[in-house]
mmCIF file of C-alpha atoms in Angstrom:
data_model
loop_
_atom_site.group_PDB
_atom_site.id
_atom_site.type_symbol
_atom_site.label_atom_id
_atom_site.label_comp_id
_atom_site.label_asym_id
_atom_site.label_seq_id
_atom_site.Cartn_x
_atom_site.Cartn_y
_atom_site.Cartn_z
ATOM 1 C CA UNK A 883 95.278 79.835 85.303
ATOM 2 C CA UNK A 884 96.750 83.036 83.903
ATOM 3 C CA UNK A 885 95.374 86.472 84.712
ATOM 4 C CA UNK A 886 97.551 88.635 82.458
ATOM 5 C CA UNK A 887 98.740 88.833 78.875
ATOM 6 C CA UNK A 888 101.468 90.998 77.411
ATOM 7 C CA UNK A 889 99.993 92.846 74.455
ATOM 8 C CA UNK A 890 101.261 95.655 72.247
ATOM 9 C CA UNK A 891 99.210 98.097 74.326
ATOM 10 C CA UNK A 892 100.756 96.824 77.573
ATOM 11 C CA UNK A 893 100.000 94.418 80.405
ATOM 12 C CA UNK A 894 96.405 93.239 80.016
ATOM 13 C CA UNK A 895 94.193 91.606 82.646
ATOM 14 C CA UNK A 896 92.166 89.128 80.619
ATOM 15 C CA UNK A 897 89.401 88.500 83.166
ATOM 16 C CA UNK A 898 89.069 92.123 84.261
ATOM 17 C CA UNK A 899 89.372 93.682 80.778
ATOM 18 C CA UNK A 900 91.764 96.468 81.743
ATOM 19 C CA UNK A 901 95.432 97.341 81.277
ATOM 20 C CA UNK A 902 98.185 98.065 83.784
ATOM 21 C CA UNK A 903 100.495 100.964 82.816
ATOM 22 C CA UNK A 904 99.571 100.818 79.103
ATOM 23 C CA UNK A 905 101.744 102.739 76.650
ATOM 24 C CA UNK A 906 99.013 103.164 74.013
ATOM 25 C CA UNK A 907 95.542 104.672 74.577
ATOM 26 C CA UNK A 908 93.030 102.177 76.018
ATOM 27 C CA UNK A 909 89.632 102.392 77.715
ATOM 28 C CA UNK A 910 90.664 101.415 81.257
ATOM 29 C CA UNK A 911 94.188 102.025 82.576
ATOM 30 C CA UNK A 912 95.393 100.988 86.028
ATOM 31 C CA UNK A 913 98.444 103.118 86.874
ATOM 32 C CA UNK A 914 101.196 102.016 89.275
ATOM 33 C CA UNK A 915 102.769 105.481 89.583
ATOM 34 C CA UNK A 916 102.971 108.843 87.846
ATOM 35 C CA UNK A 917 106.302 108.619 86.002
ATOM 36 C CA UNK A 918 105.843 109.203 82.300
ATOM 37 C CA UNK A 919 106.835 105.721 81.128
ATOM 38 C CA UNK A 920 104.074 104.201 83.287
ATOM 39 C CA UNK A 921 101.401 106.909 83.117
ATOM 40 C CA UNK A 922 100.673 108.160 79.629
ATOM 41 C CA UNK A 923 98.224 110.525 78.014
ATOM 42 C CA UNK A 924 95.149 109.333 76.117
ATOM 43 C CA UNK A 925 93.387 106.803 78.375
ATOM 44 C CA UNK A 926 89.598 107.063 78.708
ATOM 45 C CA UNK A 927 89.670 106.097 82.393
ATOM 46 C CA UNK A 928 92.536 106.043 84.906
ATOM 47 C CA UNK A 929 92.698 104.177 88.214
ATOM 48 C CA UNK A 930 95.475 104.867 90.730
ATOM 49 C CA UNK A 931 96.180 105.497 94.420
ATOM 50 C CA UNK A 932 94.814 108.555 96.206
ATOM 51 C CA UNK A 933 98.364 109.955 96.439
ATOM 52 C CA UNK A 934 99.012 109.521 92.709
ATOM 53 C CA UNK A 935 95.763 111.140 91.526
ATOM 54 C CA UNK A 936 96.744 114.837 91.907
ATOM 55 C CA UNK A 937 100.217 114.127 90.492
ATOM 56 C CA UNK A 938 98.663 112.410 87.486
ATOM 57 C CA UNK A 939 96.370 115.367 86.873
ATOM 58 C CA UNK A 940 99.282 117.778 87.239
ATOM 59 C CA UNK A 941 101.426 115.900 84.756
ATOM 60 C CA UNK A 942 98.852 114.855 82.153
ATOM 61 C CA UNK A 943 95.751 117.082 82.420
ATOM 62 C CA UNK A 944 93.290 118.298 85.009
ATOM 63 C CA UNK A 945 90.530 117.100 82.670
ATOM 64 C CA UNK A 946 91.355 113.368 82.678
ATOM 65 C CA UNK A 947 88.919 110.925 84.302
ATOM 66 C CA UNK A 948 90.616 109.445 87.379
ATOM 67 C CA UNK A 949 89.308 107.106 90.071
ATOM 68 C CA UNK A 950 91.528 106.456 93.070
ATOM 69 C CA UNK A 951 91.821 103.935 95.892
ATOM 70 C CA UNK A 952 93.598 103.807 99.225
ATOM 71 C CA UNK A 953 96.347 101.266 99.757
ATOM 72 C CA UNK A 954 94.739 97.918 100.562
ATOM 73 C CA UNK A 955 91.262 98.964 99.428
ATOM 74 C CA UNK A 956 89.650 96.396 97.111
ATOM 75 C CA UNK A 957 87.735 97.115 93.922
ATOM 76 C CA UNK A 958 86.041 94.269 92.049
ATOM 77 C CA UNK A 959 86.224 94.558 88.263
ATOM 78 C CA UNK A 960 84.432 91.868 86.259
ATOM 79 C CA UNK A 961 85.017 89.380 89.050
ATOM 80 C CA UNK A 962 88.675 90.317 89.561
ATOM 81 C CA UNK A 963 89.591 91.710 92.974
ATOM 82 C CA UNK A 964 92.025 94.587 92.425
ATOM 83 C CA UNK A 965 93.967 96.407 95.134
ATOM 84 C CA UNK A 966 96.982 98.725 95.398
ATOM 85 C CA UNK A 967 99.858 98.048 97.787
ATOM 86 C CA UNK A 968 102.928 100.186 98.523
ATOM 87 C CA UNK A 969 105.847 99.869 96.090
ATOM 88 C CA UNK A 970 108.222 102.239 97.922
ATOM 89 C CA UNK A 971 109.375 103.706 94.583
ATOM 90 C CA UNK A 972 108.069 107.281 94.899
ATOM 91 C CA UNK A 973 105.162 109.020 96.619
ATOM 92 C CA UNK A 974 101.934 107.219 95.675
ATOM 93 C CA UNK A 975 103.636 104.329 93.857
ATOM 94 C CA UNK A 976 101.891 100.980 94.071
ATOM 95 C CA UNK A 977 102.015 97.327 93.222
ATOM 96 C CA UNK A 978 98.808 96.051 91.637
ATOM 97 C CA UNK A 979 97.400 92.894 93.212
ATOM 98 C CA UNK A 980 94.880 90.933 91.143
ATOM 99 C CA UNK A 981 92.909 87.976 92.512
ATOM 100 C CA UNK A 982 90.486 85.737 90.645
ATOM 101 C CA UNK A 983 89.070 82.540 92.164
ATOM 102 C CA UNK A 984 91.988 82.347 94.589
ATOM 103 C CA UNK A 985 94.700 82.881 91.933
ATOM 104 C CA UNK A 986 96.861 85.934 92.621
ATOM 105 C CA UNK A 987 98.993 87.987 90.228
ATOM 106 C CA UNK A 988 101.055 90.979 91.379
ATOM 107 C CA UNK A 989 102.418 93.615 88.998
ATOM 108 C CA UNK A 990 105.123 95.498 90.877
ATOM 109 C CA UNK A 991 105.575 98.505 88.610
ATOM 110 C CA UNK A 992 108.836 100.076 89.779
ATOM 111 C CA UNK A 993 109.846 99.475 93.381
ATOM 112 C CA UNK A 994 112.511 99.659 96.054
ATOM 113 C CA UNK A 995 112.606 97.944 99.420
ATOM 114 C CA UNK A 996 114.601 100.646 101.204
ATOM 115 C CA UNK A 997 112.484 103.043 103.279
ATOM 116 C CA UNK A 998 113.466 106.522 102.093
ATOM 117 C CA UNK A 999 111.439 108.282 104.778
ATOM 118 C CA UNK A 1000 108.994 109.901 102.366
ATOM 119 C CA UNK A 1001 107.422 107.146 100.216
ATOM 120 C CA UNK A 1002 105.115 104.569 101.812
ATOM 121 C CA UNK A 1003 107.419 101.581 102.500
ATOM 122 C CA UNK A 1004 107.334 98.532 100.206
ATOM 123 C CA UNK A 1005 105.001 95.665 101.113
ATOM 124 C CA UNK A 1006 105.757 92.023 100.320
ATOM 125 C CA UNK A 1007 102.810 90.261 98.673
ATOM 126 C CA UNK A 1008 102.501 86.488 98.287
ATOM 127 C CA UNK A 1009 101.282 85.525 94.830
ATOM 128 C CA UNK A 1010 101.175 82.906 92.083
ATOM 129 C CA UNK A 1011 102.587 85.196 89.382
ATOM 130 C CA UNK A 1012 104.875 88.178 89.909
ATOM 131 C CA UNK A 1013 105.877 90.840 87.379
ATOM 132 C CA UNK A 1014 109.146 92.450 88.432
ATOM 133 C CA UNK A 1015 111.336 95.178 87.017
ATOM 134 C CA UNK A 1016 115.106 94.606 86.791
ATOM 135 C CA UNK A 1017 116.447 98.103 86.141
ATOM 136 C CA UNK A 1018 119.481 97.428 88.322
ATOM 137 C CA UNK A 1019 119.440 93.648 87.985
ATOM 138 C CA UNK A 1020 123.218 93.181 88.097
ATOM 139 C CA UNK A 1021 125.317 92.201 91.151
ATOM 140 C CA UNK A 1022 127.379 95.403 90.855
ATOM 141 C CA UNK A 1023 124.371 97.424 92.002
ATOM 142 C CA UNK A 1024 124.182 97.253 95.790
ATOM 143 C CA UNK A 1025 122.996 100.409 97.517
ATOM 144 C CA UNK A 1026 124.323 101.905 100.710
ATOM 145 C CA UNK A 1027 121.766 102.342 103.478
ATOM 146 C CA UNK A 1028 119.499 105.389 103.286
ATOM 147 C CA UNK A 1029 121.090 106.703 106.479
ATOM 148 C CA UNK A 1030 124.612 106.360 105.052
ATOM 149 C CA UNK A 1031 123.894 108.002 101.704
ATOM 150 C CA UNK A 1032 121.989 110.825 103.430
ATOM 151 C CA UNK A 1033 124.969 111.414 105.700
ATOM 152 C CA UNK A 1034 127.283 111.593 102.672
ATOM 153 C CA UNK A 1035 125.230 114.206 100.845
ATOM 154 C CA UNK A 1036 124.755 116.231 104.025
ATOM 155 C CA UNK A 1037 128.511 116.225 104.639
ATOM 156 C CA UNK A 1038 129.111 117.270 101.025
ATOM 157 C CA UNK A 1039 126.849 120.290 101.492
ATOM 158 C CA UNK A 1040 128.563 121.218 104.757
ATOM 159 C CA UNK A 1041 131.996 121.040 103.108
ATOM 160 C CA UNK A 1042 130.730 123.201 100.244
ATOM 161 C CA UNK A 1043 129.478 125.778 102.714
ATOM 162 C CA UNK A 1044 132.941 125.989 104.248
ATOM 163 C CA UNK A 1045 134.228 126.972 100.791
ATOM 164 C CA UNK A 1046 131.345 129.415 100.198
ATOM 165 C CA UNK A 1047 129.832 127.162 97.510
ATOM 166 C CA UNK A 1048 126.223 126.618 96.541
ATOM 167 C CA UNK A 1049 125.319 122.903 96.412
ATOM 168 C CA UNK A 1050 123.421 122.082 93.222
ATOM 169 C CA UNK A 1051 121.776 118.654 92.965
ATOM 170 C CA UNK A 1052 120.472 117.152 89.728
ATOM 171 C CA UNK A 1053 117.600 114.728 90.310
ATOM 172 C CA UNK A 1054 114.306 113.877 88.677
ATOM 173 C CA UNK A 1055 111.438 116.209 89.476
ATOM 174 C CA UNK A 1056 109.186 113.439 90.753
ATOM 175 C CA UNK A 1057 110.721 111.096 93.301
ATOM 176 C CA UNK A 1058 114.392 111.962 93.547
ATOM 177 C CA UNK A 1059 113.787 115.653 94.213
ATOM 178 C CA UNK A 1060 111.466 114.965 97.149
ATOM 179 C CA UNK A 1061 113.869 112.386 98.533
ATOM 180 C CA UNK A 1062 116.718 114.909 98.407
ATOM 181 C CA UNK A 1063 114.532 117.495 100.097
ATOM 182 C CA UNK A 1064 113.847 115.079 102.941
ATOM 183 C CA UNK A 1065 117.517 114.124 103.289
ATOM 184 C CA UNK A 1066 118.693 117.758 103.341
ATOM 185 C CA UNK A 1067 115.968 119.250 105.517
ATOM 186 C CA UNK A 1068 117.461 121.654 108.051
ATOM 187 C CA UNK A 1069 120.951 121.740 106.509
ATOM 188 C CA UNK A 1070 120.326 124.941 104.513
ATOM 189 C CA UNK A 1071 117.598 126.713 102.555
ATOM 190 C CA UNK A 1072 116.387 124.502 99.698
ATOM 191 C CA UNK A 1073 115.602 126.171 96.360
ATOM 192 C CA UNK A 1074 113.764 124.054 93.777
ATOM 193 C CA UNK A 1075 113.083 124.423 90.073
ATOM 194 C CA UNK A 1076 109.542 125.358 89.022
ATOM 195 C CA UNK A 1077 108.836 121.823 87.739
ATOM 196 C CA UNK A 1078 109.674 120.411 91.177
ATOM 197 C CA UNK A 1079 107.730 123.182 92.900
ATOM 198 C CA UNK A 1080 104.625 122.368 90.857
ATOM 199 C CA UNK A 1081 104.827 118.672 91.717
ATOM 200 C CA UNK A 1082 105.422 119.505 95.371
ATOM 201 C CA UNK A 1083 102.128 121.404 95.343
ATOM 202 C CA UNK A 1084 100.323 118.386 93.880
ATOM 203 C CA UNK A 1085 101.889 116.048 96.440
ATOM 204 C CA UNK A 1086 101.095 118.395 99.334
ATOM 205 C CA UNK A 1087 97.434 118.473 98.290
ATOM 206 C CA UNK A 1088 97.170 114.841 99.477
ATOM 207 C CA UNK A 1089 98.046 115.884 103.017
ATOM 208 C CA UNK A 1090 101.666 114.737 102.929
ATOM 209 C CA UNK A 1091 103.884 117.310 104.636
ATOM 210 C CA UNK A 1092 107.018 118.004 102.600
ATOM 211 C CA UNK A 1093 110.122 119.858 103.797
ATOM 212 C CA UNK A 1094 109.978 123.606 103.312
ATOM 213 C CA UNK A 1095 111.425 124.832 100.009
ATOM 214 C CA UNK A 1096 111.641 128.035 98.013
ATOM 215 C CA UNK A 1097 110.969 128.520 94.318
ATOM 216 C CA UNK A 1098 114.300 128.928 92.558
ATOM 217 C CA UNK A 1099 114.944 132.512 91.432
ATOM 218 C CA UNK A 1100 118.127 132.216 89.434
ATOM 219 C CA UNK A 1101 118.784 135.977 89.383
ATOM 220 C CA UNK A 1102 118.636 136.288 93.173
ATOM 221 C CA UNK A 1103 122.270 135.294 93.551
ATOM 222 C CA UNK A 1104 122.586 136.549 97.103
ATOM 223 C CA UNK A 1105 119.800 134.259 98.305
ATOM 224 C CA UNK A 1106 121.534 131.221 96.752
ATOM 225 C CA UNK A 1107 124.915 131.690 98.409
ATOM 226 C CA UNK A 1108 125.895 128.653 100.528
ATOM 227 C CA UNK A 1109 122.404 127.196 100.058
ATOM 228 C CA UNK A 1110 120.952 124.133 98.290
ATOM 229 C CA UNK A 1111 119.492 124.033 94.773
ATOM 230 C CA UNK A 1112 117.619 121.038 93.311
ATOM 231 C CA UNK A 1113 116.923 120.961 89.570
ATOM 232 C CA UNK A 1114 116.010 118.375 86.886
ATOM 233 C CA UNK A 1115 118.865 116.533 85.090
ATOM 234 C CA UNK A 1116 118.059 118.272 81.798
ATOM 235 C CA UNK A 1117 119.580 121.483 83.194
ATOM 236 C CA UNK A 1118 123.050 119.992 83.648
ATOM 237 C CA UNK A 1119 125.573 122.164 81.803
ATOM 238 C CA UNK A 1120 123.030 124.806 80.793
ATOM 239 C CA UNK A 1121 123.476 128.567 80.986
ATOM 240 C CA UNK A 1122 120.899 128.646 83.745
ATOM 241 C CA UNK A 1123 123.144 126.616 86.052
ATOM 242 C CA UNK A 1124 126.206 128.599 85.012
ATOM 243 C CA UNK A 1125 124.508 131.700 86.416
ATOM 244 C CA UNK A 1126 124.663 130.239 89.929
ATOM 245 C CA UNK A 1127 127.779 131.723 91.536
ATOM 246 C CA UNK A 1128 130.400 129.324 92.888
ATOM 247 C CA UNK A 1129 128.249 126.257 92.284
ATOM 248 C CA UNK A 1130 129.278 122.699 93.195
ATOM 249 C CA UNK A 1131 127.260 120.158 91.211
ATOM 250 C CA UNK A 1132 126.186 116.617 92.040
ATOM 251 C CA UNK A 1133 124.398 113.967 89.986
ATOM 252 C CA UNK A 1134 122.029 111.767 91.995
ATOM 253 C CA UNK A 1135 121.297 108.460 90.299
ATOM 254 C CA UNK A 1136 121.705 104.745 90.743
ATOM 255 C CA UNK A 1137 123.978 104.834 87.709
ATOM 256 C CA UNK A 1138 126.522 106.691 89.841
ATOM 257 C CA UNK A 1139 127.416 103.270 91.266
ATOM 258 C CA UNK A 1140 129.613 103.072 88.172
ATOM 259 C CA UNK A 1141 132.120 105.898 88.679
ATOM 260 C CA UNK A 1142 132.753 106.350 84.961
ATOM 261 C CA UNK A 1143 129.314 107.828 84.550
ATOM 262 C CA UNK A 1144 130.137 110.583 87.029
ATOM 263 C CA UNK A 1145 133.212 111.653 85.067
ATOM 264 C CA UNK A 1146 131.269 111.441 81.810
ATOM 265 C CA UNK A 1147 128.627 113.821 83.149
ATOM 266 C CA UNK A 1148 131.327 116.313 84.236
ATOM 267 C CA UNK A 1149 129.809 116.937 87.649
ATOM 268 C CA UNK A 1150 131.748 117.630 90.829
ATOM 269 C CA UNK A 1151 130.202 114.690 92.654
ATOM 270 C CA UNK A 1152 127.982 111.689 92.088
ATOM 271 C CA UNK A 1153 125.751 109.965 94.619
ATOM 272 C CA UNK A 1154 124.325 106.496 93.996
ATOM 273 C CA UNK A 1155 120.785 107.254 95.115
ATOM 274 C CA UNK A 1156 118.102 105.176 93.446
ATOM 275 C CA UNK A 1157 114.366 104.747 93.742
ATOM 276 C CA UNK A 1158 114.681 101.196 92.393
ATOM 277 C CA UNK A 1159 115.642 97.981 94.117
ATOM 278 C CA UNK A 1160 119.273 96.907 93.848
ATOM 279 C CA UNK A 1161 120.421 93.356 93.028
ATOM 280 C CA UNK A 1162 119.849 92.045 96.541
ATOM 281 C CA UNK A 1163 116.545 93.873 96.847
ATOM 282 C CA UNK A 1164 115.257 92.326 93.639
ATOM 283 C CA UNK A 1165 116.277 88.827 94.712
ATOM 284 C CA UNK A 1166 114.868 89.235 98.202
ATOM 285 C CA UNK A 1167 111.556 90.445 96.830
ATOM 286 C CA UNK A 1168 111.149 87.736 94.210
ATOM 287 C CA UNK A 1169 111.937 85.001 96.725
ATOM 288 C CA UNK A 1170 109.596 86.492 99.334
ATOM 289 C CA UNK A 1171 106.605 86.517 96.979
ATOM 290 C CA UNK A 1172 106.917 82.717 96.619
ATOM 291 C CA UNK A 1173 105.606 83.144 93.071
ATOM 292 C CA UNK A 1174 105.463 80.077 90.862
ATOM 293 C CA UNK A 1175 106.192 82.192 87.788
ATOM 294 C CA UNK A 1176 108.095 85.459 87.489
ATOM 295 C CA UNK A 1177 107.988 87.832 84.517
ATOM 296 C CA UNK A 1178 110.990 90.160 84.221
ATOM 297 C CA UNK A 1179 110.552 93.544 82.537
ATOM 298 C CA UNK A 1180 112.876 96.461 81.636
ATOM 299 C CA UNK A 1181 116.493 96.682 82.667
ATOM 300 C CA UNK A 1182 118.915 93.763 82.907
ATOM 301 C CA UNK A 1183 116.153 91.333 81.983
ATOM 302 C CA UNK A 1184 118.186 88.560 80.367
ATOM 303 C CA UNK A 1185 120.765 88.327 83.135
ATOM 304 C CA UNK A 1186 118.309 88.575 86.005
ATOM 305 C CA UNK A 1187 115.885 86.106 84.425
ATOM 306 C CA UNK A 1188 118.684 83.627 83.716
ATOM 307 C CA UNK A 1189 119.886 83.823 87.316
ATOM 308 C CA UNK A 1190 116.373 83.242 88.672
ATOM 309 C CA UNK A 1191 116.001 80.124 86.528
ATOM 310 C CA UNK A 1192 119.412 78.876 87.692
ATOM 311 C CA UNK A 1193 118.329 79.070 91.344
ATOM 312 C CA UNK A 1194 115.074 77.255 90.636
ATOM 313 C CA UNK A 1195 112.622 80.144 90.140
ATOM 314 C CA UNK A 1196 110.740 79.913 86.843
ATOM 315 C CA UNK A 1197 111.314 83.237 85.103
ATOM 316 C CA UNK A 1198 110.627 84.680 81.679
ATOM 317 C CA UNK A 1199 111.726 87.902 79.991
ATOM 318 C CA UNK A 1200 108.952 90.184 78.788
ATOM 319 C CA UNK A 1201 109.719 92.960 76.324
ATOM 320 C CA UNK A 1202 108.016 96.215 77.262
ATOM 321 C CA UNK A 1203 108.137 99.883 76.365
ATOM 322 C CA UNK A 1204 109.163 100.792 79.896
ATOM 323 C CA UNK A 1205 112.594 102.278 79.373
ATOM 324 C CA UNK A 1206 115.967 102.364 81.044
ATOM 325 C CA UNK A 1207 114.836 105.298 83.041
ATOM 326 C CA UNK A 1208 117.706 107.661 83.548
ATOM 327 C CA UNK A 1209 119.054 107.366 80.029
ATOM 328 C CA UNK A 1210 117.062 110.289 78.685
ATOM 329 C CA UNK A 1211 116.182 113.871 79.438
ATOM 330 C CA UNK A 1212 113.937 115.140 82.193
ATOM 331 C CA UNK A 1213 112.060 117.814 80.277
ATOM 332 C CA UNK A 1214 111.115 120.822 82.348
ATOM 333 C CA UNK A 1215 108.159 122.348 80.555
ATOM 334 C CA UNK A 1216 104.689 121.342 81.861
ATOM 335 C CA UNK A 1217 103.462 120.531 78.370
ATOM 336 C CA UNK A 1218 106.270 118.029 77.968
ATOM 337 C CA UNK A 1219 105.293 116.135 81.148
ATOM 338 C CA UNK A 1220 108.852 116.588 82.453
ATOM 339 C CA UNK A 1221 110.112 113.090 81.816
ATOM 340 C CA UNK A 1222 110.048 112.045 78.188
ATOM 341 C CA UNK A 1223 112.218 109.128 78.903
ATOM 342 C CA UNK A 1224 110.965 107.180 81.775
ATOM 343 C CA UNK A 1225 110.866 106.984 85.456
ATOM 344 C CA UNK A 1226 113.371 108.211 87.928
ATOM 345 C CA UNK A 1227 116.102 105.856 88.967
#
C-alpha cells in the first residue's frame, strides 16, 4: 500500500484527497508549520495545529479558512486517520501522521530532536513510510547541546557588555528569534524588530508565555546601550544596523558550523544554532521510526539517501520545492511574509 504521491502541487494523500505543505494552490492543505516554504498563500482550506493557526493568519491573511487540531488529536478524512505530532522545529511545528487500514505514513516536515526549551519536543512515531528532510544531512553537521550553545551566546553578550557593546543577533523572525529570546532571558533587555514583535504577539495569543521583549526603536540609542537586539538576517549590513552605537554582530544559523560562512557574512561572531536535526539526529530519527521506506526531501538528499541505502534502509530522493532554507533573504515587510526563501535553519 502507498498513501502518498509526489505531485507538482506537493505531497498528496491519495486516499484522503488532500495535500501536505503544497506549494501551489489546492483545495485542502495540511500544514506542518508556518515557515513560508511550507505554508503558502492561495489554499481554499488550511489544517494545522492550534499553535500554528494564529501564526498562519498573521503571515498569510486573517481571512484564510483555517481548521486546527491539538497534538495527538485525530481527524478522519475520507477514511484516513490524520493527526499532528510534535516536530520540535519551531513553535507549533508538527509531523503529519496518516493511517489507513493499519498502514501508517509520517511526513516530518522540518524537525529537530533537541529540546530548545520553547518548542514542543520532537516525538518519535513508528510507521511504514517516513518522509524526512535532510537539510543538514552531512556528517560535518553535529550540533552542540542546547545548554552549551546557550552558554556560549550568553558569555558573548556578557563580554560585550564589559566593552560597552550592544549585542546584535541576526536570526529568522519565526523560530530562531524566539529561541534566542529564551536563551538570553534575564541577561539584558531584549529589543526585537517589528516583524519579530508581530509574530511574538501571534504566538502569545495561543497561551505560550514568551520572554519579555521591547519593540526595537532604532533612534533610542541610550536604551540600546549594553543591551540585546534581535533582527531578521535581511538587515545584516544595512544602514539601520549601522545606526546602533558600538554594535557587536552575530549570525545564528546551522551554516555557521562551517567557519568560512561566518567570515563571508562579515559578522563579529557566528553561532551554529539550528532548528533542524543534525546528521546524528536525522539518522537516529529514521532508524527509530522503523520505516520500511524512507523518502528524503530538500537538503543533502543524494548523500543522505545513499547512506541510508548502504546501511540497509530503503531510501529514495524526492525533488521538492522546499528550499535550502537559510540561503535567501528574510524579508521584513508583512506583505512579503518575511521569509521569501524558506524556513529557518
